[in-house]
């Protein structure tokens, strides 16, 4: 089966090449969406062998995933789409186990879980936020997962076609869980290893982003045309 | 007193604007009458505040001034709601456009 890894990237010049190479050895193609980075992310990704799409304006991680998904499905004929991060926190070597349930036909969606696997050097504050997010997810989607907002996923072609991400920023992770339930897709969780380093912790704006996610979800529920 | 003067001045400003628009044949007679009629009511209620009490009583509110306040609050809330919806839609349209461009400009897969 043709496996395409898709990597949203924003200012990841120094990390993207390693991530692309790491994923490449386990998939048939890597698509990077450079989300209007201010550094040389696009070139670094291209040099490492990725197909690079570029957003002319920064639209967020969710938007980039949707762009890459449409490209992978329509232009590359992807049969399995793997969501992967640009910052080196995920391990390419986890990919075979992630796609296995789709290969065997056991599931349409495979969700990575760092709590079934390993969360190396994950700060306690993030663990707490993730626990709260878990309850929030049960409340709004009715799906009980060991790890919410883990960006490591594998989707069958059908699942990728059925789930359209419209939440452009970080809340897309909640929307994906929502859609799994709404579209009645068969899902399983699989252990993955996520490694935290001083570098990756420094770049993201801390646990405060949880508020932004909740805001985006509520906005989506209240302020969109039915 | 000052507040009443400001409100009446504002209403008169709106009326003169409409008169100008009407003279320049930019609005219909229908709109001219309707719009100025509305501002005439505003002026009337501003100068004789108790005149609106009658309408307020009809809907179970004590004073005309309160009625005006409530109606304003509801109207503003609704406008904000509409604005949010529009804004969200605009955001999504921008994303779709950016996506379309990104895919159209993509290098050909080997
Ligand atoms: N396209 C796009 N990708 C982004 C944006 N922000 C972050 N990303 C990418 O999304 C992936 C995950 O981003 P992180 O900021 O590491 O978020 P995270 O891994 O969920 O959270 P951490 O636990 O803080 O590492 C990385 O590949 C980033 O480059 C953005 O605005 N646009
Ligand atoms: Mg990260």
Short mmCIF file of C-alpha atoms in Angstrom, two decimals, chain A:
data_model
loop_
_atom_site.label_atom_id
_atom_site.label_comp_id
_atom_site.label_asym_id
_atom_site.label_seq_id
_atom_site.Cartn_x
_atom_site.Cartn_y
_atom_site.Cartn_z
CA UNK A 1 0.00 0.00 0.00
CA UNK A 2 1.22 3.48 -0.85
CA UNK A 3 2.04 5.30 2.39
CA UNK A 4 2.50 9.07 2.38
CA UNK A 5 3.73 10.95 5.43
CA UNK A 6 2.50 14.51 5.72
CA UNK A 7 4.38 17.05 7.81
CA UNK A 8 3.07 20.51 8.67
CA UNK A 9 5.98 22.83 9.32
CA UNK A 10 6.39 26.33 10.60
CA UNK A 11 9.87 27.75 11.16
CA UNK A 12 11.50 24.34 11.44
CA UNK A 13 14.58 25.01 9.31
CA UNK A 14 16.95 23.40 11.78
CA UNK A 15 14.87 20.29 12.49
CA UNK A 16 12.86 19.50 9.36
CA UNK A 17 15.57 17.73 7.34
CA UNK A 18 16.15 15.14 10.04
CA UNK A 19 12.41 14.57 10.45
CA UNK A 20 11.91 14.13 6.69
CA UNK A 21 14.79 11.65 6.44
CA UNK A 22 13.61 9.76 9.50
CA UNK A 23 10.08 9.36 8.09
CA UNK A 24 11.29 8.66 4.53
CA UNK A 25 12.78 5.31 5.40
CA UNK A 26 9.38 4.01 6.46
CA UNK A 27 7.03 5.51 3.82
CA UNK A 28 6.70 5.88 0.04
CA UNK A 29 6.70 9.67 0.02
CA UNK A 30 6.86 12.70 2.30
CA UNK A 31 4.82 15.87 1.77
CA UNK A 32 5.80 18.95 3.77
CA UNK A 33 3.55 22.00 3.96
CA UNK A 34 5.65 25.04 4.68
CA UNK A 35 3.17 27.36 6.33
CA UNK A 36 4.73 30.64 5.27
CA UNK A 37 7.77 30.14 7.49
CA UNK A 38 10.06 33.09 7.96
CA UNK A 39 13.14 30.85 7.75
CA UNK A 40 14.34 28.42 5.12
CA UNK A 41 12.12 25.49 6.08
CA UNK A 42 10.99 24.86 2.49
CA UNK A 43 14.48 24.47 1.09
CA UNK A 44 15.69 22.32 3.95
CA UNK A 45 12.72 19.99 3.44
CA UNK A 46 13.23 19.84 -0.32
CA UNK A 47 16.93 19.01 0.08
CA UNK A 48 15.98 16.18 2.41
CA UNK A 49 13.78 14.73 -0.33
CA UNK A 50 10.29 15.92 0.54
CA UNK A 51 7.67 17.25 -1.84
CA UNK A 52 7.06 20.78 -0.55
CA UNK A 53 3.85 22.76 -0.76
CA UNK A 54 3.79 26.34 0.42
CA UNK A 55 0.99 28.31 2.05
CA UNK A 56 1.19 31.95 0.93
CA UNK A 57 -0.20 33.02 4.31
CA UNK A 58 0.22 31.22 7.64
CA UNK A 59 -2.98 29.23 8.19
CA UNK A 60 -2.00 26.89 11.01
CA UNK A 61 -1.22 23.25 11.59
CA UNK A 62 -4.75 21.97 10.93
CA UNK A 63 -5.01 23.86 7.66
CA UNK A 64 -1.62 22.54 6.56
CA UNK A 65 -2.63 18.94 7.33
CA UNK A 66 -5.77 19.33 5.22
CA UNK A 67 -3.78 20.81 2.33
CA UNK A 68 -1.27 17.97 2.43
CA UNK A 69 -4.03 15.38 2.72
CA UNK A 70 -5.85 16.64 -0.38
CA UNK A 71 -2.58 16.69 -2.29
CA UNK A 72 -1.56 13.21 -1.15
CA UNK A 73 -4.95 11.73 -2.03
CA UNK A 74 -5.48 13.45 -5.37
CA UNK A 75 -2.00 13.78 -6.79
CA UNK A 76 -0.05 10.98 -5.16
CA UNK A 77 -2.75 8.34 -4.88
CA UNK A 78 -1.98 7.78 -1.20
CA UNK A 79 -3.60 4.71 0.33
CA UNK A 80 -2.41 5.47 3.85
CA UNK A 81 -1.74 8.96 5.17
CA UNK A 82 0.53 9.38 8.20
CA UNK A 83 0.52 12.60 10.23
CA UNK A 84 4.06 13.35 11.37
CA UNK A 85 5.74 16.33 13.06
CA UNK A 86 8.59 18.43 11.76
CA UNK A 87 10.36 18.97 15.05
CA UNK A 88 11.93 15.57 15.58
CA UNK A 89 9.79 14.66 18.58
CA UNK A 90 8.34 11.61 16.81
CA UNK A 91 10.23 8.52 15.74
CA UNK A 92 9.96 7.28 12.17
CA UNK A 93 10.55 3.78 13.47
CA UNK A 94 7.06 3.91 15.04
CA UNK A 95 5.45 4.25 11.60
CA UNK A 96 5.31 0.53 10.66
CA UNK A 97 3.40 -0.32 13.84
CA UNK A 98 1.12 2.70 13.31
CA UNK A 99 0.07 1.66 9.80
CA UNK A 100 -0.21 -2.04 10.55
CA UNK A 101 -3.88 -1.95 11.71
CA UNK A 102 -4.80 -0.24 8.43
CA UNK A 103 -2.82 -2.67 6.29
CA UNK A 104 -4.54 -5.58 7.97
CA UNK A 105 -7.94 -3.91 7.62
CA UNK A 106 -8.50 -3.82 11.38
CA UNK A 107 -8.97 -0.03 11.56
CA UNK A 108 -9.48 3.13 9.50
CA UNK A 109 -7.79 5.47 11.95
CA UNK A 110 -4.79 4.76 14.15
CA UNK A 111 -4.09 7.28 16.90
CA UNK A 112 -0.67 7.45 18.47
CA UNK A 113 -0.48 7.51 22.25
CA UNK A 114 2.58 8.67 24.13
CA UNK A 115 1.04 7.39 27.36
CA UNK A 116 0.69 3.85 26.04
CA UNK A 117 4.21 4.32 24.74
CA UNK A 118 6.80 6.71 26.10
CA UNK A 119 6.75 10.45 26.74
CA UNK A 120 10.41 11.15 27.29
CA UNK A 121 11.07 14.20 29.46
CA UNK A 122 7.49 15.45 29.16
CA UNK A 123 7.03 18.28 31.69
CA UNK A 124 4.49 17.65 34.45
CA UNK A 125 2.50 20.75 33.49
CA UNK A 126 1.86 19.29 30.04
CA UNK A 127 0.79 15.98 31.52
CA UNK A 128 -1.79 17.81 33.61
CA UNK A 129 -3.10 19.79 30.66
CA UNK A 130 -3.34 16.61 28.61
CA UNK A 131 -5.32 14.94 31.39
CA UNK A 132 -7.76 17.85 31.44
CA UNK A 133 -8.00 17.70 27.65
CA UNK A 134 -8.84 14.02 27.95
CA UNK A 135 -11.90 14.80 30.09
CA UNK A 136 -12.87 17.64 27.81
CA UNK A 137 -12.71 15.28 24.83
CA UNK A 138 -14.88 12.68 26.56
CA UNK A 139 -17.40 15.46 27.24
CA UNK A 140 -17.60 16.86 23.73
CA UNK A 141 -16.80 13.88 21.49
CA UNK A 142 -17.70 10.98 23.74
CA UNK A 143 -14.45 9.25 22.88
CA UNK A 144 -12.14 8.01 25.62
CA UNK A 145 -8.51 8.06 24.60
CA UNK A 146 -5.36 7.61 26.64
CA UNK A 147 -3.76 10.53 24.80
CA UNK A 148 -5.55 13.46 23.26
CA UNK A 149 -3.76 15.83 20.96
CA UNK A 150 -1.04 13.44 19.97
CA UNK A 151 -0.15 14.53 16.45
CA UNK A 152 1.00 11.07 15.35
CA UNK A 153 -1.77 9.40 13.33
CA UNK A 154 -2.34 7.04 10.44
CA UNK A 155 -5.47 7.20 8.28
CA UNK A 156 -6.77 4.89 5.59
CA UNK A 157 -7.55 6.55 2.27
CA UNK A 158 -11.27 6.33 3.03
CA UNK A 159 -10.85 7.92 6.46
CA UNK A 160 -8.68 10.69 5.02
CA UNK A 161 -11.34 11.39 2.40
CA UNK A 162 -14.18 11.47 4.89
CA UNK A 163 -12.57 13.71 7.48
CA UNK A 164 -12.25 17.30 6.37
CA UNK A 165 -10.34 19.44 8.83
CA UNK A 166 -11.83 22.92 9.05
CA UNK A 167 -10.25 23.99 12.33
CA UNK A 168 -7.09 25.57 11.04
CA UNK A 169 -5.06 25.85 14.18
CA UNK A 170 -4.34 23.50 17.08
CA UNK A 171 -7.99 22.56 17.68
CA UNK A 172 -7.87 20.33 14.61
CA UNK A 173 -6.75 17.49 16.88
CA UNK A 174 -10.06 17.69 18.75
CA UNK A 175 -11.94 17.93 15.50
CA UNK A 176 -10.28 14.76 14.21
CA UNK A 177 -11.40 12.89 17.33
CA UNK A 178 -14.88 14.32 16.84
CA UNK A 179 -14.97 13.21 13.22
CA UNK A 180 -13.82 9.69 14.07
CA UNK A 181 -16.98 9.37 16.15
CA UNK A 182 -19.33 11.24 13.81
CA UNK A 183 -18.18 9.35 10.70
CA UNK A 184 -18.25 6.06 12.62
CA UNK A 185 -14.67 5.20 11.68
CA UNK A 186 -12.98 2.21 13.27
CA UNK A 187 -10.08 3.42 15.36
CA UNK A 188 -7.34 2.01 17.58
CA UNK A 189 -4.63 3.55 19.70
CA UNK A 190 -1.02 2.49 19.31
CA UNK A 191 1.95 3.28 21.54
CA UNK A 192 4.45 5.82 20.22
CA UNK A 193 7.49 7.50 21.67
CA UNK A 194 7.52 11.30 21.87
CA UNK A 195 10.74 12.95 22.96
CA UNK A 196 10.78 16.38 24.58
CA UNK A 197 13.90 18.49 24.45
CA UNK A 198 14.76 21.98 25.66
CA UNK A 199 14.67 23.09 22.04
CA UNK A 200 11.15 21.85 21.26
CA UNK A 201 9.84 23.08 24.59
CA UNK A 202 11.25 26.55 23.97
CA UNK A 203 9.52 27.05 20.63
CA UNK A 204 5.92 26.39 21.64
CA UNK A 205 3.98 28.90 23.65
CA UNK A 206 3.43 26.62 26.64
CA UNK A 207 0.29 25.08 28.01
CA UNK A 208 -1.60 28.34 27.56
CA UNK A 209 -2.48 27.27 24.06
CA UNK A 210 -5.12 24.99 25.59
CA UNK A 211 -7.28 28.09 26.01
CA UNK A 212 -6.91 28.90 22.32
CA UNK A 213 -8.01 25.38 21.48
CA UNK A 214 -11.12 25.57 23.65
CA UNK A 215 -11.94 28.96 22.14
CA UNK A 216 -11.65 27.59 18.59
CA UNK A 217 -13.85 24.61 19.41
CA UNK A 218 -16.57 26.74 20.97
CA UNK A 219 -16.38 29.18 18.07
CA UNK A 220 -16.85 26.28 15.69
CA UNK A 221 -19.90 25.03 17.60
CA UNK A 222 -21.60 28.43 17.91
CA UNK A 223 -20.49 30.64 15.11
CA UNK A 224 -20.71 28.61 11.95
CA UNK A 225 -23.59 28.29 9.53
CA UNK A 226 -25.33 24.94 9.74
#
